[in-house]
């Protein structure tokens, strides 16, 4: 897909078909995540691939919307704080790094015809229990990964003049 079309095409998919995701497509979205830039190239992330079959009840404790478990695959992007870059004023860039990783993954998924939805409003404790995460690994974003059963509607965004300033505040 041409890049501008890809940006237009991505949307938050909130209904999924049960159709399986091809292994090559999963490999391609994971490779897109691997190639993402991170601060000082620290790569302070881990991606967990979850097959939803047989785990739907536990996954609904992580995030209760019914569409959350419809896709065959789920991705959880985790941060690894001990590897992350920290600026001189102590500002830690872990969340920025993991967001870029997830955006790479999600845009490649869109490119391959797969649906995704960024999910931050999950129960972190339930996620920790389901995935057996050690204390020093932070679950930051989930997305289902599968074929959409809904369609893009309108993209509601603020006008550019509300979002961009030139030269100074
Ligand atoms: C960091 C982040 C967290 C989000 N968390 C959730 C969420 O917990 N649940 C949800 O349904 N959508 C979530 N979204 C999706 C946003 O609501 C959505 O991206 C926004 O409304 C724009 O719509 P679009 O993705 O269809 O373009 C999240 C998006 C981002 C970027």
PDB file of C-alpha atoms and ligand atoms in Angstrom:
ATOM      1  CA  UNK A   1       0.000   0.000   0.000  1.00  0.00           C
ATOM      2  CA  UNK A   2       1.224   3.520  -0.763  1.00  0.00           C
ATOM      3  CA  UNK A   3       2.264   5.166   2.539  1.00  0.00           C
ATOM      4  CA  UNK A   4      -0.295   8.015   2.592  1.00  0.00           C
ATOM      5  CA  UNK A   5      -3.047   5.493   1.805  1.00  0.00           C
ATOM      6  CA  UNK A   6      -1.773   3.290   4.622  1.00  0.00           C
ATOM      7  CA  UNK A   7      -2.036   6.164   7.113  1.00  0.00           C
ATOM      8  CA  UNK A   8      -5.594   6.806   5.938  1.00  0.00           C
ATOM      9  CA  UNK A   9      -6.510   3.116   6.037  1.00  0.00           C
ATOM     10  CA  UNK A  10      -5.467   2.351   9.633  1.00  0.00           C
ATOM     11  CA  UNK A  11      -8.252   2.633  12.140  1.00  0.00           C
ATOM     12  CA  UNK A  12      -9.211   1.095  15.476  1.00  0.00           C
ATOM     13  CA  UNK A  13     -10.847  -2.202  14.558  1.00  0.00           C
ATOM     14  CA  UNK A  14     -13.449  -3.146  17.159  1.00  0.00           C
ATOM     15  CA  UNK A  15     -14.921  -6.276  15.502  1.00  0.00           C
ATOM     16  CA  UNK A  16     -12.850  -9.206  14.198  1.00  0.00           C
ATOM     17  CA  UNK A  17     -13.409 -12.347  12.122  1.00  0.00           C
ATOM     18  CA  UNK A  18     -12.156 -15.622  13.627  1.00  0.00           C
ATOM     19  CA  UNK A  19     -10.070 -16.289  10.470  1.00  0.00           C
ATOM     20  CA  UNK A  20      -6.472 -17.308  11.218  1.00  0.00           C
ATOM     21  CA  UNK A  21      -3.546 -14.942  10.620  1.00  0.00           C
ATOM     22  CA  UNK A  22      -0.978 -16.401   8.230  1.00  0.00           C
ATOM     23  CA  UNK A  23       2.427 -17.195   9.807  1.00  0.00           C
ATOM     24  CA  UNK A  24       4.213 -15.017   7.197  1.00  0.00           C
ATOM     25  CA  UNK A  25       2.045 -12.033   8.121  1.00  0.00           C
ATOM     26  CA  UNK A  26       2.747 -12.491  11.820  1.00  0.00           C
ATOM     27  CA  UNK A  27       6.469 -12.740  11.007  1.00  0.00           C
ATOM     28  CA  UNK A  28       6.272  -9.533   8.932  1.00  0.00           C
ATOM     29  CA  UNK A  29       4.561  -7.466  11.631  1.00  0.00           C
ATOM     30  CA  UNK A  30       7.069  -8.677  14.231  1.00  0.00           C
ATOM     31  CA  UNK A  31       9.943  -7.760  11.906  1.00  0.00           C
ATOM     32  CA  UNK A  32       8.460  -4.257  11.471  1.00  0.00           C
ATOM     33  CA  UNK A  33       8.450  -3.924  15.265  1.00  0.00           C
ATOM     34  CA  UNK A  34      12.062  -5.143  15.482  1.00  0.00           C
ATOM     35  CA  UNK A  35      13.210  -2.473  13.008  1.00  0.00           C
ATOM     36  CA  UNK A  36      11.609   0.408  14.944  1.00  0.00           C
ATOM     37  CA  UNK A  37      13.953   3.137  16.175  1.00  0.00           C
ATOM     38  CA  UNK A  38      14.436   3.466  19.945  1.00  0.00           C
ATOM     39  CA  UNK A  39      16.297   6.057  22.010  1.00  0.00           C
ATOM     40  CA  UNK A  40      20.047   5.304  21.921  1.00  0.00           C
ATOM     41  CA  UNK A  41      19.059   2.040  20.164  1.00  0.00           C
ATOM     42  CA  UNK A  42      18.458   0.448  23.566  1.00  0.00           C
ATOM     43  CA  UNK A  43      15.515  -1.654  22.264  1.00  0.00           C
ATOM     44  CA  UNK A  44      13.936  -1.766  25.728  1.00  0.00           C
ATOM     45  CA  UNK A  45      10.933  -3.865  24.771  1.00  0.00           C
ATOM     46  CA  UNK A  46       9.519  -7.348  24.597  1.00  0.00           C
ATOM     47  CA  UNK A  47       6.575  -8.363  22.438  1.00  0.00           C
ATOM     48  CA  UNK A  48       4.348 -11.171  23.623  1.00  0.00           C
ATOM     49  CA  UNK A  49       2.267 -13.028  21.010  1.00  0.00           C
ATOM     50  CA  UNK A  50      -0.820 -14.661  22.488  1.00  0.00           C
ATOM     51  CA  UNK A  51      -3.123 -17.155  20.782  1.00  0.00           C
ATOM     52  CA  UNK A  52      -6.592 -16.246  22.039  1.00  0.00           C
ATOM     53  CA  UNK A  53      -8.081 -19.711  21.635  1.00  0.00           C
ATOM     54  CA  UNK A  54      -8.632 -21.296  25.050  1.00  0.00           C
ATOM     55  CA  UNK A  55      -7.652 -18.052  26.839  1.00  0.00           C
ATOM     56  CA  UNK A  56     -10.711 -15.903  26.197  1.00  0.00           C
ATOM     57  CA  UNK A  57     -11.981 -15.908  29.778  1.00  0.00           C
ATOM     58  CA  UNK A  58      -8.598 -14.826  31.182  1.00  0.00           C
ATOM     59  CA  UNK A  59      -8.212 -12.240  28.409  1.00  0.00           C
ATOM     60  CA  UNK A  60     -11.617 -10.721  29.212  1.00  0.00           C
ATOM     61  CA  UNK A  61     -10.282 -10.083  32.723  1.00  0.00           C
ATOM     62  CA  UNK A  62      -7.503  -8.076  31.105  1.00  0.00           C
ATOM     63  CA  UNK A  63      -9.962  -6.010  29.001  1.00  0.00           C
ATOM     64  CA  UNK A  64     -13.663  -6.710  29.131  1.00  0.00           C
ATOM     65  CA  UNK A  65     -14.936  -5.568  25.699  1.00  0.00           C
ATOM     66  CA  UNK A  66     -16.311  -8.593  23.831  1.00  0.00           C
ATOM     67  CA  UNK A  67     -14.452  -7.718  20.598  1.00  0.00           C
ATOM     68  CA  UNK A  68     -11.100  -7.863  22.448  1.00  0.00           C
ATOM     69  CA  UNK A  69     -10.912 -11.653  22.166  1.00  0.00           C
ATOM     70  CA  UNK A  70     -12.502 -12.175  18.725  1.00  0.00           C
ATOM     71  CA  UNK A  71      -9.233 -12.173  16.743  1.00  0.00           C
ATOM     72  CA  UNK A  72      -7.061 -15.322  16.763  1.00  0.00           C
ATOM     73  CA  UNK A  73      -3.990 -13.409  17.942  1.00  0.00           C
ATOM     74  CA  UNK A  74      -3.254 -10.791  20.552  1.00  0.00           C
ATOM     75  CA  UNK A  75      -0.066  -8.764  20.877  1.00  0.00           C
ATOM     76  CA  UNK A  76       1.146  -7.241  24.132  1.00  0.00           C
ATOM     77  CA  UNK A  77       3.994  -4.714  23.890  1.00  0.00           C
ATOM     78  CA  UNK A  78       5.954  -4.511  27.117  1.00  0.00           C
ATOM     79  CA  UNK A  79       8.606  -2.067  28.265  1.00  0.00           C
ATOM     80  CA  UNK A  80      11.814  -3.116  29.984  1.00  0.00           C
ATOM     81  CA  UNK A  81      12.681  -0.061  32.131  1.00  0.00           C
ATOM     82  CA  UNK A  82      16.200  -1.229  33.045  1.00  0.00           C
ATOM     83  CA  UNK A  83      17.230  -1.093  29.360  1.00  0.00           C
ATOM     84  CA  UNK A  84      15.584   2.218  28.528  1.00  0.00           C
ATOM     85  CA  UNK A  85      17.363   5.508  27.822  1.00  0.00           C
ATOM     86  CA  UNK A  86      17.039   8.305  30.392  1.00  0.00           C
ATOM     87  CA  UNK A  87      17.782  11.960  29.552  1.00  0.00           C
ATOM     88  CA  UNK A  88      20.144  14.038  31.733  1.00  0.00           C
ATOM     89  CA  UNK A  89      17.144  15.546  33.558  1.00  0.00           C
ATOM     90  CA  UNK A  90      15.925  12.001  34.427  1.00  0.00           C
ATOM     91  CA  UNK A  91      13.151  11.971  31.792  1.00  0.00           C
ATOM     92  CA  UNK A  92      12.721   8.291  30.808  1.00  0.00           C
ATOM     93  CA  UNK A  93      11.819   7.562  27.158  1.00  0.00           C
ATOM     94  CA  UNK A  94      10.489   4.018  27.629  1.00  0.00           C
ATOM     95  CA  UNK A  95       6.878   4.820  26.703  1.00  0.00           C
ATOM     96  CA  UNK A  96       7.951   6.702  23.571  1.00  0.00           C
ATOM     97  CA  UNK A  97      10.079   3.742  22.447  1.00  0.00           C
ATOM     98  CA  UNK A  98       7.336   1.199  23.001  1.00  0.00           C
ATOM     99  CA  UNK A  99       4.797   3.427  21.209  1.00  0.00           C
ATOM    100  CA  UNK A 100       7.046   3.624  18.141  1.00  0.00           C
ATOM    101  CA  UNK A 101       7.524  -0.155  18.184  1.00  0.00           C
ATOM    102  CA  UNK A 102       3.791  -0.693  18.398  1.00  0.00           C
ATOM    103  CA  UNK A 103       3.107   1.846  15.654  1.00  0.00           C
ATOM    104  CA  UNK A 104       5.526   0.036  13.321  1.00  0.00           C
ATOM    105  CA  UNK A 105       3.787  -3.249  14.081  1.00  0.00           C
ATOM    106  CA  UNK A 106       0.324  -1.764  13.594  1.00  0.00           C
ATOM    107  CA  UNK A 107       1.150   0.001  10.330  1.00  0.00           C
ATOM    108  CA  UNK A 108       2.678  -3.179   8.859  1.00  0.00           C
ATOM    109  CA  UNK A 109      -0.433  -5.069   9.990  1.00  0.00           C
ATOM    110  CA  UNK A 110      -2.585  -2.500   8.138  1.00  0.00           C
ATOM    111  CA  UNK A 111      -0.337  -2.853   5.099  1.00  0.00           C
ATOM    112  CA  UNK A 112      -1.012  -6.606   5.102  1.00  0.00           C
ATOM    113  CA  UNK A 113      -4.777  -6.200   5.419  1.00  0.00           C
ATOM    114  CA  UNK A 114      -4.916  -6.986   9.147  1.00  0.00           C
ATOM    115  CA  UNK A 115      -6.884  -5.096  11.771  1.00  0.00           C
ATOM    116  CA  UNK A 116      -5.570  -3.800  15.105  1.00  0.00           C
ATOM    117  CA  UNK A 117      -6.644  -1.548  17.961  1.00  0.00           C
ATOM    118  CA  UNK A 118      -4.376   0.204  20.449  1.00  0.00           C
ATOM    119  CA  UNK A 119      -5.538  -0.719  23.952  1.00  0.00           C
ATOM    120  CA  UNK A 120      -4.147   0.983  27.036  1.00  0.00           C
ATOM    121  CA  UNK A 121      -7.210   0.832  29.315  1.00  0.00           C
ATOM    122  CA  UNK A 122      -6.535  -2.742  30.392  1.00  0.00           C
ATOM    123  CA  UNK A 123      -6.142  -4.210  33.867  1.00  0.00           C
ATOM    124  CA  UNK A 124      -2.367  -4.383  34.276  1.00  0.00           C
ATOM    125  CA  UNK A 125      -2.506  -6.809  37.221  1.00  0.00           C
ATOM    126  CA  UNK A 126      -4.700  -9.252  35.259  1.00  0.00           C
ATOM    127  CA  UNK A 127      -2.276  -8.937  32.331  1.00  0.00           C
ATOM    128  CA  UNK A 128       0.686  -9.663  34.608  1.00  0.00           C
ATOM    129  CA  UNK A 129      -1.007 -12.787  35.943  1.00  0.00           C
ATOM    130  CA  UNK A 130      -2.070 -14.086  32.516  1.00  0.00           C
ATOM    131  CA  UNK A 131       1.348 -13.532  30.944  1.00  0.00           C
ATOM    132  CA  UNK A 132       3.458 -14.429  33.974  1.00  0.00           C
ATOM    133  CA  UNK A 133       5.342 -11.134  33.768  1.00  0.00           C
ATOM    134  CA  UNK A 134       8.254 -10.477  36.119  1.00  0.00           C
ATOM    135  CA  UNK A 135       7.970  -7.253  38.178  1.00  0.00           C
ATOM    136  CA  UNK A 136      10.506  -5.412  36.024  1.00  0.00           C
ATOM    137  CA  UNK A 137       8.571  -5.904  32.769  1.00  0.00           C
ATOM    138  CA  UNK A 138       5.820  -3.348  32.143  1.00  0.00           C
ATOM    139  CA  UNK A 139       2.816  -4.259  29.970  1.00  0.00           C
ATOM    140  CA  UNK A 140       2.025  -1.037  28.065  1.00  0.00           C
ATOM    141  CA  UNK A 141      -0.158  -1.714  25.025  1.00  0.00           C
ATOM    142  CA  UNK A 142      -2.285  -4.564  23.738  1.00  0.00           C
ATOM    143  CA  UNK A 143      -3.744  -5.035  20.298  1.00  0.00           C
ATOM    144  CA  UNK A 144      -5.833  -7.808  18.825  1.00  0.00           C
ATOM    145  CA  UNK A 145      -4.384  -8.994  15.489  1.00  0.00           C
ATOM    146  CA  UNK A 146      -6.794 -10.411  12.945  1.00  0.00           C
ATOM    147  CA  UNK A 147      -9.111  -9.648  10.068  1.00  0.00           C
ATOM    148  CA  UNK A 148     -11.589  -6.809  10.552  1.00  0.00           C
ATOM    149  CA  UNK A 149     -15.297  -7.488  10.653  1.00  0.00           C
ATOM    150  CA  UNK A 150     -16.096  -3.768  10.695  1.00  0.00           C
ATOM    151  CA  UNK A 151     -15.188  -0.828   8.497  1.00  0.00           C
ATOM    152  CA  UNK A 152     -13.448   2.495   8.813  1.00  0.00           C
ATOM    153  CA  UNK A 153     -15.947   5.277   9.423  1.00  0.00           C
ATOM    154  CA  UNK A 154     -15.030   8.943   9.718  1.00  0.00           C
ATOM    155  CA  UNK A 155     -11.610   9.909  11.100  1.00  0.00           C
ATOM    156  CA  UNK A 156     -12.426  12.569  13.667  1.00  0.00           C
ATOM    157  CA  UNK A 157      -9.435  14.829  14.107  1.00  0.00           C
ATOM    158  CA  UNK A 158      -8.796  18.414  15.135  1.00  0.00           C
ATOM    159  CA  UNK A 159      -7.933  20.741  12.235  1.00  0.00           C
ATOM    160  CA  UNK A 160      -4.216  21.154  11.587  1.00  0.00           C
ATOM    161  CA  UNK A 161      -4.272  24.815  12.696  1.00  0.00           C
ATOM    162  CA  UNK A 162      -5.261  23.655  16.210  1.00  0.00           C
ATOM    163  CA  UNK A 163      -2.356  21.211  16.336  1.00  0.00           C
ATOM    164  CA  UNK A 164       0.612  22.943  14.705  1.00  0.00           C
ATOM    165  CA  UNK A 165       2.442  26.146  15.595  1.00  0.00           C
ATOM    166  CA  UNK A 166       5.298  27.679  13.679  1.00  0.00           C
ATOM    167  CA  UNK A 167       8.459  29.137  15.197  1.00  0.00           C
ATOM    168  CA  UNK A 168       7.146  29.663  18.759  1.00  0.00           C
ATOM    169  CA  UNK A 169       4.250  28.962  21.172  1.00  0.00           C
TER     170      UNK A 169
HETATM  171  C1  LIG B   1      -2.097   5.023  23.398  1.00  0.00           C
HETATM  172  C2  LIG B   1      -3.500   4.644  22.954  1.00  0.00           C
HETATM  173  C3  LIG B   1      -4.333   3.972  23.816  1.00  0.00           C
HETATM  174  C4  LIG B   1      -5.610   3.578  23.410  1.00  0.00           C
HETATM  175  N1  LIG B   1      -6.385   2.820  24.252  1.00  0.00           N
HETATM  176  C5  LIG B   1      -7.582   2.380  23.824  1.00  0.00           C
HETATM  177  C6  LIG B   1      -8.373   1.533  24.641  1.00  0.00           C
HETATM  178  O1  LIG B   1      -7.994   1.182  25.754  1.00  0.00           O
HETATM  179  N2  LIG B   1      -9.563   1.084  24.158  1.00  0.00           N
HETATM  180  C7  LIG B   1     -10.017   1.435  22.913  1.00  0.00           C
HETATM  181  O2  LIG B   1     -11.103   0.976  22.518  1.00  0.00           O
HETATM  182  N3  LIG B   1      -9.285   2.252  22.101  1.00  0.00           N
HETATM  183  C8  LIG B   1      -8.094   2.721  22.530  1.00  0.00           C
HETATM  184  N4  LIG B   1      -7.327   3.514  21.714  1.00  0.00           N
HETATM  185  C9  LIG B   1      -7.810   3.847  20.377  1.00  0.00           C
HETATM  186  C10 LIG B   1      -8.209   5.326  20.236  1.00  0.00           C
HETATM  187  O3  LIG B   1      -9.461   5.535  20.865  1.00  0.00           O
HETATM  188  C11 LIG B   1      -8.265   5.650  18.743  1.00  0.00           C
HETATM  189  O4  LIG B   1      -6.976   5.472  18.193  1.00  0.00           O
HETATM  190  C12 LIG B   1      -8.732   7.074  18.469  1.00  0.00           C
HETATM  191  O5  LIG B   1     -10.060   7.246  18.888  1.00  0.00           O
HETATM  192  C13 LIG B   1      -8.651   7.405  16.967  1.00  0.00           C
HETATM  193  O6  LIG B   1      -9.411   6.489  16.218  1.00  0.00           O
HETATM  194  P1  LIG B   1      -8.729   5.582  15.085  1.00  0.00           P
HETATM  195  O7  LIG B   1      -7.683   4.713  15.749  1.00  0.00           O
HETATM  196  O8  LIG B   1      -9.877   4.741  14.547  1.00  0.00           O
HETATM  197  O9  LIG B   1      -8.128   6.467  14.048  1.00  0.00           O
HETATM  198  C14 LIG B   1      -6.067   3.928  22.120  1.00  0.00           C
HETATM  199  C15 LIG B   1      -5.213   4.625  21.244  1.00  0.00           C
HETATM  200  C16 LIG B   1      -3.946   4.967  21.647  1.00  0.00           C
HETATM  201  C17 LIG B   1      -3.031   5.661  20.654  1.00  0.00           C
END
